[in-house]
Amino acid sequence: MVMKKKTIAATRPRRTGAETQAPAESSDAASMFDPVERSPAYTKVSSAIEHKILSRALRDGDVLPAELELAQQFRVHRSTVREALRQLESAGLVARPPGAKRMIVSRPEAAKVASGMRHALVLHEVSFVDVWEAMMVIEPEVAALAALRRTQADLAALTQTSEAFRESPEGDPDSVNIVATFFEQLGAASRNQVLVLAKQSLTQALAPSLARMIDTVPQARTRITDAQRRIIVAVRDKNADEARKWMSKHVRDFKRGYEVAGISPDTPISV
Amino acid sequence: MVMKKKTIAATRPRRTGAETQAPAESSDAASMFDPVERSPAYTKVSSAIEHKILSRALRDGDVLPAELELAQQFRVHRSTVREALRQLESAGLVARPPGAKRMIVSRPEAAKVASGMRHALVLHEVSFVDVWEAMMVIEPEVAALAALRRTQADLAALTQTSEAFRESPEGDPDSVNIVATFFEQLGAASRNQVLVLAKQSLTQALAPSLARMIDTVPQARTRITDAQRRIIVAVRDKNADEARKWMSKHVRDFKRGYEVAGISPDTPISV
DNA sequence: AATTGCCCTATTGTCCGACAGTCCGGTTTT
DNA sequence: AAAACCGGACTGTCGGACAATAGGGCAATT
């Protein structure tokens, strides 16, 4: 167990070196050689594992081998494995159940993906209208689908959420979350995971400024309550057109609210 | 070395045990204590940096301090910093320009976000119809927006791409990429970053199976060519309704293609 | 029998220290 | 001035260490 390490270090072909000077003697505009891809070991390790996960050789819930064992299998140092694991962890492909030692393979949750998208939106200084526009595209259709596919349980959940919103006190900072939940449940009722994923990012991105809006515009609460009620009725009656129509109004109202609140539609969304 | 552990074990409040029996004598279902949050240092470091980036104290293009310096500032070991950096790297918040030493702050590219979403879709075994349904929701509207907002350059790009597709040889494995490019450019023309992000994931997710479909169904190529032509005309004329209509047909055709190719709509999309 | 206390082992989180390979900017040589 | 050279600053990776803890097993206790 002592000499193994030496052997490895000697075997390992100090990765770089012969690559940098190649381009010097290429003919002209069209280069003769493609830049050689030099990727650090931690990337190699992480993509190896990632591949196993995506190809479902490792399935959701499987326990990953211990770091040391991985290190031995890949013939790299444990630190290297750990760096790889951090990549996968932040991608949501592996996770550690609270208070567990080993990592398990997991599929990225909607919230995780959404937050990645939210980061992108924030950093690209996407404006409120852009998000709103996307909502105008997606939400009404989702509502329509939900109306067609909802189960009794979906309906109950929606009703309860709407109830909760109606009863939430005036300045309750939690109100927005309830509104978000309503959207989320509608997504769930649409039985389309893809749309749910896309939607969630939007609501997440919008939430902070929406909160301010609701607190500023007095009519906001009643308008939201009203829209929710209409949507619920449409969903209950499996009336896709109505659902679409009211969701459309509902989302459109958001923009109105922003205008009334004096928030410019071009304000970039923020954290 | 023997009694140290004893002391520790005694001090440590055996977390799990305490929780499980708490509900026994508590008033009812709600447990009395929240689980204490224990997060490793690498997470703390990475969220500290993440926060600085999202709040734009660190802006796109800024060079991060060297690992050693970060380690000193955070008072942790360099390895710990590196683990944190890997997290940020895989989130796309920092990146290293090819052949550069220091890391720079960057905003997650559309492709990055899209691939995160694609992972999620694959692992959740989302079926082809789900993706297709989402496309049916998004793409026509994007086309409509594109028609309204396209510039001359957008139009040129679209035309060129469509041209490229028409000229691509029969079994060319690159054909799908050209189709994808067409969608992407249309997204760009819509001037809505949010929709672009959402779209891209869908096209990415669909691409592999789409490739098979195109190769299997003989009529596919002409139908695609035709649809593209119509869409381009509509976009040229700034005719939103026509653009929407033809994009709708175009996407619907995909499903038809799958049916003809004998691919079940419930096939989960794969890598 | 169920609970509690104690110990051991496998593993993780973190740290130290080291070194080769490479990038970069300045210096010397041609 | 262009080319070759050089030393410092960093990164990538490694070897090695150690404390803390999750998980089990075993024994003492209720």
XYZ file of C-alpha atoms (C1' of nucleotides) in Angstrom:
602
model
C 0.000 0.000 0.000
C 3.058 2.208 0.268
C 4.688 1.898 -3.112
C 1.528 2.116 -5.148
C 1.565 5.877 -4.975
C 5.064 6.217 -6.307
C 4.223 4.020 -9.252
C 1.212 6.117 -10.062
C 3.058 9.387 -9.965
C 5.713 8.001 -12.253
C 3.169 6.530 -14.641
C 1.096 9.644 -14.873
C 2.186 11.493 -18.016
C 2.559 14.971 -16.602
C -0.310 15.975 -18.788
C 0.940 19.072 -20.605
C 4.158 20.099 -22.313
C 4.286 19.036 -25.940
C 1.134 20.887 -26.846
C 1.834 24.597 -26.694
C 4.384 24.888 -29.440
C 2.521 23.055 -32.190
C 0.616 26.021 -33.757
C 3.858 27.923 -34.479
C 4.492 26.445 -37.918
C 0.954 26.245 -39.328
C 0.551 27.345 -42.948
C -1.713 30.421 -42.784
C -5.335 31.587 -42.278
C -6.823 28.106 -42.194
C -4.949 26.538 -39.338
C -3.746 23.037 -39.836
C -4.425 21.801 -36.339
C -7.286 22.134 -33.964
C -6.374 23.344 -30.537
C -5.785 20.255 -28.484
C -8.331 19.875 -25.737
C -6.669 20.082 -22.388
C -9.068 19.406 -19.608
C -8.028 19.060 -16.020
C -8.453 15.735 -14.326
C -11.252 16.921 -12.117
C -13.322 17.634 -15.222
C -12.551 14.249 -16.661
C -13.624 12.587 -13.453
C -16.775 14.615 -13.156
C -17.797 14.002 -16.719
C -17.095 10.328 -16.354
C -19.476 10.175 -13.444
C -21.930 12.504 -15.095
C -22.016 10.250 -18.084
C -22.719 7.220 -15.962
C -25.572 9.079 -14.379
C -27.098 10.412 -17.575
C -26.881 7.029 -19.217
C -28.581 5.716 -16.113
C -25.898 3.216 -15.317
C -26.059 5.008 -11.983
C -29.624 5.575 -11.027
C -31.415 7.972 -8.795
C -30.827 6.948 -5.210
C -27.719 4.862 -5.771
C -24.956 5.472 -3.301
C -21.715 6.685 -4.779
C -18.534 4.868 -3.807
C -16.487 6.541 -1.121
C -14.165 9.317 -2.193
C -11.103 7.263 -1.513
C -12.385 4.401 -3.536
C -13.249 6.673 -6.434
C -9.798 8.157 -6.171
C -8.290 4.713 -6.443
C -10.472 3.714 -9.355
C -9.673 6.858 -11.303
C -6.069 6.804 -10.124
C -6.195 10.364 -8.952
C -5.876 12.045 -5.627
C -8.813 12.315 -3.335
C -8.781 16.116 -3.605
C -9.253 15.759 -7.312
C -12.227 13.516 -6.798
C -13.671 15.973 -4.350
C -13.415 18.802 -6.848
C -15.258 16.648 -9.331
C -17.909 15.837 -6.773
C -18.435 19.514 -6.065
C -19.173 20.060 -9.728
C -21.722 17.318 -9.795
C -23.166 18.483 -6.541
C -23.736 21.977 -7.809
C -25.253 20.546 -10.969
C -27.671 18.675 -8.762
C -26.645 15.292 -10.093
C -25.480 14.052 -6.738
C -26.585 15.139 -3.318
C -26.242 14.251 0.264
C -29.396 13.599 2.243
C -29.194 15.730 5.366
C -27.079 14.001 7.935
C -25.781 11.260 5.726
C -22.206 10.502 4.954
C -22.119 9.099 1.467
C -23.344 10.959 -1.529
C -26.221 9.614 -3.502
C -27.105 10.028 -7.121
C -30.061 12.324 -7.564
C -31.928 14.035 -10.298
C -31.832 17.791 -10.319
C -34.959 19.141 -8.723
C -37.048 21.737 -10.487
C -36.046 24.324 -7.927
C -32.391 23.685 -8.643
C -32.741 24.099 -12.362
C -34.918 27.121 -11.883
C -32.388 28.790 -9.685
C -29.711 28.213 -12.280
C -31.897 29.895 -14.805
C -32.666 32.698 -12.419
C -28.963 33.360 -11.974
C -28.616 33.625 -15.697
C -31.545 35.979 -15.987
C -30.301 38.226 -13.224
C -26.794 38.387 -14.574
C -27.929 39.042 -18.095
C -29.856 41.940 -16.666
C -33.024 40.664 -18.169
C -35.765 43.174 -17.666
C -39.120 42.687 -16.100
C -40.946 42.846 -19.424
C -38.902 40.025 -20.804
C -39.899 37.763 -17.984
C -43.427 38.963 -18.155
C -43.564 38.346 -21.859
C -42.392 34.799 -21.326
C -45.067 34.336 -18.715
C -47.665 35.632 -21.104
C -46.572 32.956 -23.512
C -46.412 30.072 -21.128
C -48.854 30.535 -18.288
C -52.109 30.740 -20.213
C -51.324 27.547 -22.083
C -50.363 25.823 -18.896
C -53.654 26.875 -17.388
C -55.445 25.476 -20.389
C -53.636 22.169 -20.106
C -54.283 22.093 -16.395
C -57.980 22.540 -17.028
C -57.963 19.502 -19.262
C -55.907 17.281 -17.043
C -56.486 18.290 -13.477
C -57.436 15.703 -10.937
C -59.686 16.217 -7.987
C -56.616 16.539 -5.812
C -55.156 19.284 -7.968
C -58.366 21.184 -7.672
C -58.411 20.846 -3.924
C -54.829 22.039 -3.647
C -55.506 25.069 -5.801
C -58.577 25.982 -3.833
C -56.720 25.708 -0.597
C -53.861 27.868 -1.823
C -56.210 30.488 -3.100
C -57.931 30.411 0.260
C -54.614 30.898 1.998
C -53.879 33.903 -0.136
C -57.212 35.480 0.590
C -56.612 35.080 4.278
C -53.008 36.212 4.314
C -52.753 39.542 6.112
C -52.161 42.769 4.258
C -48.406 43.201 4.451
C -47.546 39.524 4.812
C -44.203 38.962 3.113
C -45.331 35.412 2.496
C -48.129 36.416 0.154
C -45.905 36.226 -2.883
C -44.941 32.706 -2.039
C -48.554 31.779 -1.937
C -49.089 33.312 -5.341
C -46.053 31.402 -6.555
C -47.461 28.221 -5.096
C -50.664 28.752 -6.992
C -48.723 28.938 -10.227
C -46.699 25.934 -9.277
C -49.726 23.822 -8.516
C -51.298 24.805 -11.757
C -48.114 23.627 -13.410
C -48.332 20.337 -11.595
C -51.902 19.945 -12.753
C -50.803 20.434 -16.349
C -48.860 17.193 -16.039
C -46.029 18.541 -18.103
C -42.714 18.448 -16.358
C -41.046 20.549 -19.005
C -43.394 23.443 -18.667
C -43.204 23.197 -14.917
C -39.462 23.596 -15.099
C -39.660 26.574 -17.389
C -42.433 28.215 -15.410
C -40.728 27.870 -12.094
C -37.763 29.910 -13.214
C -40.031 32.707 -14.243
C -41.959 32.855 -11.029
C -38.744 32.687 -9.057
C -37.266 35.509 -11.052
C -40.311 37.630 -10.694
C -41.041 37.008 -7.039
C -38.933 39.720 -5.400
C -40.250 42.580 -7.441
C -43.724 41.123 -7.400
C -43.650 41.308 -3.644
C -42.970 45.008 -3.749
C -45.692 45.478 -6.297
C -48.323 43.713 -4.229
C -47.442 45.769 -1.208
C -47.572 48.988 -3.128
C -50.674 48.602 -5.222
C -53.794 48.451 -3.083
C -56.021 46.810 -5.692
C -53.485 44.104 -6.394
C -54.728 41.708 -3.753
C -58.329 41.747 -4.796
C -57.460 41.469 -8.448
C -55.294 38.464 -7.743
C -57.942 36.869 -5.590
C -60.476 37.425 -8.279
C -58.343 36.019 -11.046
C -57.506 32.969 -8.992
C -61.159 32.328 -8.341
C -62.024 32.547 -12.017
C -59.173 30.297 -12.958
C -60.184 27.739 -10.388
C -63.723 27.725 -11.694
C -62.496 27.226 -15.239
C -60.190 24.439 -14.146
C -62.946 22.827 -12.177
C -65.207 22.875 -15.217
C -62.396 21.615 -17.393
C -62.925 24.640 -19.528
C -59.576 25.170 -21.198
C -60.536 28.331 -23.043
C -61.777 30.068 -19.960
C -58.730 29.008 -18.016
C -56.472 30.367 -20.708
C -58.404 33.590 -20.910
C -58.364 34.287 -17.203
C -54.770 33.358 -16.746
C -54.010 35.733 -19.548
C -55.823 38.505 -17.723
C -54.165 37.515 -14.502
C -50.678 37.804 -15.899
C -51.532 40.945 -17.786
C -52.615 42.415 -14.489
C -49.116 41.990 -13.181
C -47.861 44.406 -15.738
C -50.604 46.847 -14.940
C -49.663 46.551 -11.322
C -46.083 47.388 -12.099
C -47.168 50.407 -14.041
C -49.391 51.595 -11.229
C -46.613 50.980 -8.751
C -44.426 53.126 -10.925
C -41.907 50.383 -11.541
C -40.388 50.733 -14.967
C -40.882 47.681 -17.163
C -37.238 47.866 -18.075
C -35.970 47.408 -14.552
C -33.660 44.453 -14.575
C -34.845 41.762 -12.245
C -32.643 41.309 -9.223
C -31.851 38.885 -6.484
C -6.762 9.286 21.362
C -9.107 7.034 23.214
C -10.898 9.362 25.541
C -11.055 12.312 23.217
C -13.794 10.618 21.304
C -15.653 9.857 24.436
C -15.793 13.503 25.418
C -16.949 14.471 21.994
C -19.537 11.801 21.717
C -20.946 12.861 25.043
C -21.066 16.515 24.069
C -22.565 16.016 20.677
C -26.346 15.920 20.891
C -26.851 12.797 18.776
C -29.002 14.791 16.407
C -31.160 12.059 14.987
C -32.166 10.542 18.246
C -33.360 13.794 19.724
C -35.559 14.539 16.778
C -37.226 11.244 16.489
C -38.517 11.146 19.971
C -39.315 14.823 20.236
C -42.723 14.472 18.638
C -43.619 11.894 21.231
C -44.178 14.336 24.035
C -44.634 17.516 22.012
C -48.148 18.823 21.723
C -48.739 17.306 18.286
C -47.402 16.769 14.755
C -45.215 19.889 14.581
C -41.747 19.124 15.944
C -40.328 21.501 18.501
C -36.939 22.201 16.960
C -35.709 22.936 13.501
C -32.796 20.843 12.379
C -29.676 22.858 12.991
C -28.055 23.926 9.729
C -24.550 22.638 9.359
C -22.928 23.590 6.106
C -19.380 22.745 5.170
C -16.892 25.525 4.637
C -16.706 25.032 0.896
C -20.387 25.858 0.639
C -19.963 28.922 2.760
C -17.147 30.113 0.579
C -18.965 29.410 -2.629
C -22.111 31.138 -1.519
C -20.126 34.097 -0.316
C -18.642 34.493 -3.755
C -21.899 33.671 -5.470
C -23.573 36.387 -3.513
C -20.964 38.931 -4.503
C -21.515 37.985 -8.097
C -25.299 38.044 -8.039
C -25.307 41.380 -6.264
C -22.941 42.525 -8.965
C -20.244 43.575 -6.595
C -18.215 41.303 -8.818
C -19.084 41.943 -12.402
C -18.856 39.966 -15.562
C -15.251 39.883 -16.678
C -13.681 40.705 -13.342
C -10.729 38.556 -12.463
C -11.051 36.572 -9.288
C -8.241 36.799 -6.755
C -5.795 33.928 -6.851
C -6.784 30.793 -4.991
C -4.168 31.349 -2.362
C -5.318 34.860 -1.721
C -8.928 33.758 -1.449
C -7.821 31.062 0.947
C -6.143 33.669 3.094
C -9.091 36.016 3.025
C -11.545 33.304 3.979
C -9.044 31.750 6.366
C -9.453 28.328 4.872
C -7.166 26.043 3.017
C -6.621 26.372 -0.669
C -8.241 22.987 -1.290
C -11.387 24.268 0.316
C -11.383 27.300 -1.922
C -10.876 25.090 -4.905
C -13.902 23.017 -4.032
C -15.926 26.185 -3.806
C -14.599 27.353 -7.141
C -15.601 24.093 -8.757
C -19.153 24.679 -7.608
C -19.232 28.129 -9.081
C -17.561 26.906 -12.205
C -20.152 24.260 -12.817
C -22.873 26.811 -12.158
C -21.308 28.907 -14.871
C -20.713 31.865 -12.584
C -16.988 31.798 -13.055
C -15.023 30.477 -15.978
C -11.554 30.350 -17.310
C -10.940 31.714 -20.770
C -9.087 29.008 -22.691
C -5.436 29.154 -21.872
C -5.697 31.679 -19.096
C -4.606 31.223 -15.573
C -6.932 33.204 -13.387
C -10.633 32.637 -13.260
C -12.948 35.377 -14.354
C -16.472 36.124 -13.312
C -18.890 35.247 -16.059
C -22.569 35.001 -16.610
C -23.943 31.602 -17.356
C -24.339 31.179 -21.078
C -27.614 30.031 -22.545
C -26.028 26.750 -23.532
C -24.946 26.128 -19.961
C -28.365 26.719 -18.511
C -29.949 24.711 -21.251
C -27.731 21.764 -20.585
C -28.638 21.865 -16.919
C -32.245 21.743 -17.893
C -31.606 18.968 -20.335
C -30.022 16.888 -17.602
C -33.097 17.367 -15.519
C -35.367 16.407 -18.368
C -33.411 13.292 -19.194
C -33.228 12.143 -15.610
C -36.867 12.778 -14.964
C -37.523 10.571 -17.941
C -39.554 13.231 -19.597
C -41.142 11.887 -22.704
C -40.990 13.224 -26.182
C -44.562 14.512 -26.108
C -43.856 16.605 -23.063
C -41.031 18.377 -24.791
C -43.023 18.636 -27.935
C -45.965 20.099 -26.069
C -43.717 22.721 -24.548
C -42.413 23.552 -27.991
C -45.933 23.890 -29.276
C -46.504 26.439 -26.566
C -43.362 28.433 -26.962
C -42.128 28.301 -30.510
C -45.108 29.777 -32.340
C -45.157 32.764 -30.037
C -41.453 33.236 -30.406
C -41.888 33.182 -34.154
C -44.592 35.801 -33.849
C -42.390 38.026 -31.730
C -39.512 37.498 -34.094
C -41.670 38.626 -36.971
C -42.382 41.852 -35.179
C -38.876 42.579 -34.062
C -36.512 41.067 -36.558
C -33.783 43.177 -38.015
C -32.382 42.892 -41.473
C -29.459 40.959 -40.046
C -31.737 38.432 -38.381
C -33.470 37.859 -41.656
C -30.213 37.348 -43.453
C -29.022 34.860 -40.875
C -32.233 32.884 -41.057
C -32.129 32.786 -44.825
C -28.589 31.591 -44.800
C -29.300 28.846 -42.289
C -32.284 27.662 -44.213
C -30.115 27.626 -47.304
C -27.547 25.546 -45.492
C -30.181 23.044 -44.504
C -31.472 22.723 -48.015
C -27.978 22.020 -49.255
C -26.975 19.630 -46.533
C -26.607 16.136 -47.951
C -29.124 13.434 -47.246
C -27.664 11.574 -44.303
C -25.639 14.472 -42.938
C -25.521 14.129 -39.165
C -25.146 17.879 -38.999
C -28.592 18.554 -40.399
C -30.189 18.569 -36.985
C -27.772 21.181 -35.797
C -28.779 23.358 -38.684
C -32.418 22.949 -37.789
C -31.516 23.806 -34.215
C -29.649 26.856 -35.395
C -32.698 28.010 -37.249
C -34.716 27.856 -34.072
C -31.993 29.586 -32.170
C -31.748 32.438 -34.601
C -35.457 32.881 -34.528
C -35.146 33.131 -30.766
C -32.469 35.750 -31.103
C -34.708 37.711 -33.423
C -37.455 37.670 -30.825
C -35.216 39.793 -28.628
C -36.340 37.978 -25.532
C -33.529 36.405 -23.592
C -35.882 34.502 -21.358
C -37.605 32.708 -24.151
C -34.286 32.007 -25.801
C -33.115 30.283 -22.651
C -36.227 28.194 -22.372
C -36.280 27.300 -26.054
C -32.707 26.238 -26.185
C -33.230 23.550 -23.606
C -36.047 22.111 -25.624
C -34.157 21.983 -28.865
C -31.180 20.474 -27.100
C -33.336 17.850 -25.502
C -35.028 16.983 -28.729
C -32.018 17.005 -31.024
C -30.827 13.406 -30.671
C -34.136 11.782 -31.408
C -34.942 14.389 -34.017
C -31.833 13.335 -35.859
C -33.047 9.793 -36.059
C -36.432 10.966 -37.177
C -35.090 13.060 -40.021
C -32.972 10.220 -41.237
C -35.855 7.789 -41.109
C -38.674 9.772 -42.595
C -38.080 10.589 -46.243
C -40.530 13.488 -46.438
C -39.085 15.139 -43.372
C -36.467 17.164 -45.175
C -38.788 18.723 -47.694
C -41.393 19.469 -45.088
C -38.825 21.201 -42.942
C -37.463 23.139 -45.860
C -40.926 24.203 -46.781
C -41.873 25.302 -43.293
C -38.681 27.264 -42.929
C -39.339 29.049 -46.176
C -42.833 30.015 -45.116
C -41.644 31.187 -41.752
C -38.938 33.281 -43.294
C -41.431 34.924 -45.602
C -43.715 35.716 -42.713
C -40.848 37.091 -40.699
C -39.677 39.139 -43.637
C -43.139 40.637 -44.015
C -43.361 41.210 -40.292
C -46.490 39.159 -40.362
C -46.781 37.784 -36.838
C -49.886 35.729 -37.435
C -48.450 33.947 -40.407
C -45.210 33.305 -38.566
C -47.092 31.840 -35.654
C -49.226 29.709 -37.906
C -46.369 28.244 -39.864
C -44.236 27.621 -36.867
C -47.160 25.819 -35.382
C -47.391 23.609 -38.424
C -43.653 23.148 -38.414
C -43.569 21.881 -34.863
C -46.668 19.805 -35.360
C -44.877 18.159 -38.233
C -42.238 16.920 -35.857
C -44.792 14.863 -34.072
C -46.121 13.514 -37.312
C -42.587 12.617 -38.255
C -42.160 10.683 -35.052
C -45.349 8.815 -35.688
C -44.316 7.947 -39.212
C -40.906 6.895 -37.966
C -42.667 4.638 -35.527
C -41.157 6.311 -32.505
C -43.555 6.211 -29.613
C -44.464 9.623 -28.247
C -43.837 8.298 -24.782
C -40.214 7.441 -25.393
C -38.209 9.242 -22.776
C -35.721 11.584 -24.312
C -32.154 10.466 -23.877
C -28.610 11.720 -24.046
C -37.789 -6.316 24.864
C -36.732 -1.655 24.286
C -33.542 1.969 25.613
C -29.280 3.835 26.592
C -24.320 4.118 26.837
C -19.947 3.017 24.754
C -16.714 1.749 21.337
C -14.979 0.853 16.638
C -14.618 1.624 11.811
C -15.365 3.804 7.460
C -15.592 8.219 5.578
C -15.957 13.014 5.152
C -14.251 17.895 5.952
C -10.287 20.424 6.359
C -5.578 21.393 6.554
C -0.361 21.262 5.551
C 3.037 21.091 2.481
C 5.146 20.155 -2.062
C 6.210 20.258 -6.835
C 5.742 20.291 -11.877
C 3.843 22.864 -15.678
C 2.511 27.143 -17.439
C 1.525 32.037 -18.038
C 3.330 36.658 -17.973
C 6.038 40.442 -17.902
C 10.666 42.108 -17.757
C 15.624 41.519 -19.261
C 19.230 40.310 -21.933
C 21.046 38.976 -26.337
C 21.309 39.089 -31.301
C 13.437 45.962 -32.610
C 12.892 41.063 -32.646
C 14.122 36.912 -30.447
C 15.538 34.215 -26.718
C 15.779 33.899 -21.690
C 14.441 34.191 -16.907
C 12.067 34.374 -12.535
C 7.868 34.960 -10.137
C 2.926 34.018 -9.701
C -0.544 30.603 -10.139
C -2.834 26.471 -11.091
C -3.280 21.314 -11.157
C -2.290 17.447 -8.667
C -0.363 14.747 -5.178
C 1.010 12.641 -0.666
C -0.256 12.649 3.907
C -2.652 13.851 8.357
C -6.198 14.453 11.708
C -10.534 15.652 13.842
C -15.464 14.856 13.562
C -19.210 11.945 12.631
C -22.595 8.352 10.629
C -23.493 3.572 11.252
C -23.265 -0.621 13.512
C -22.581 -3.748 17.063
C -22.322 -5.007 21.984
C -23.118 -4.643 26.627
C -25.244 -2.567 30.657
C -29.812 -0.836 32.283
C -34.555 -0.136 32.838
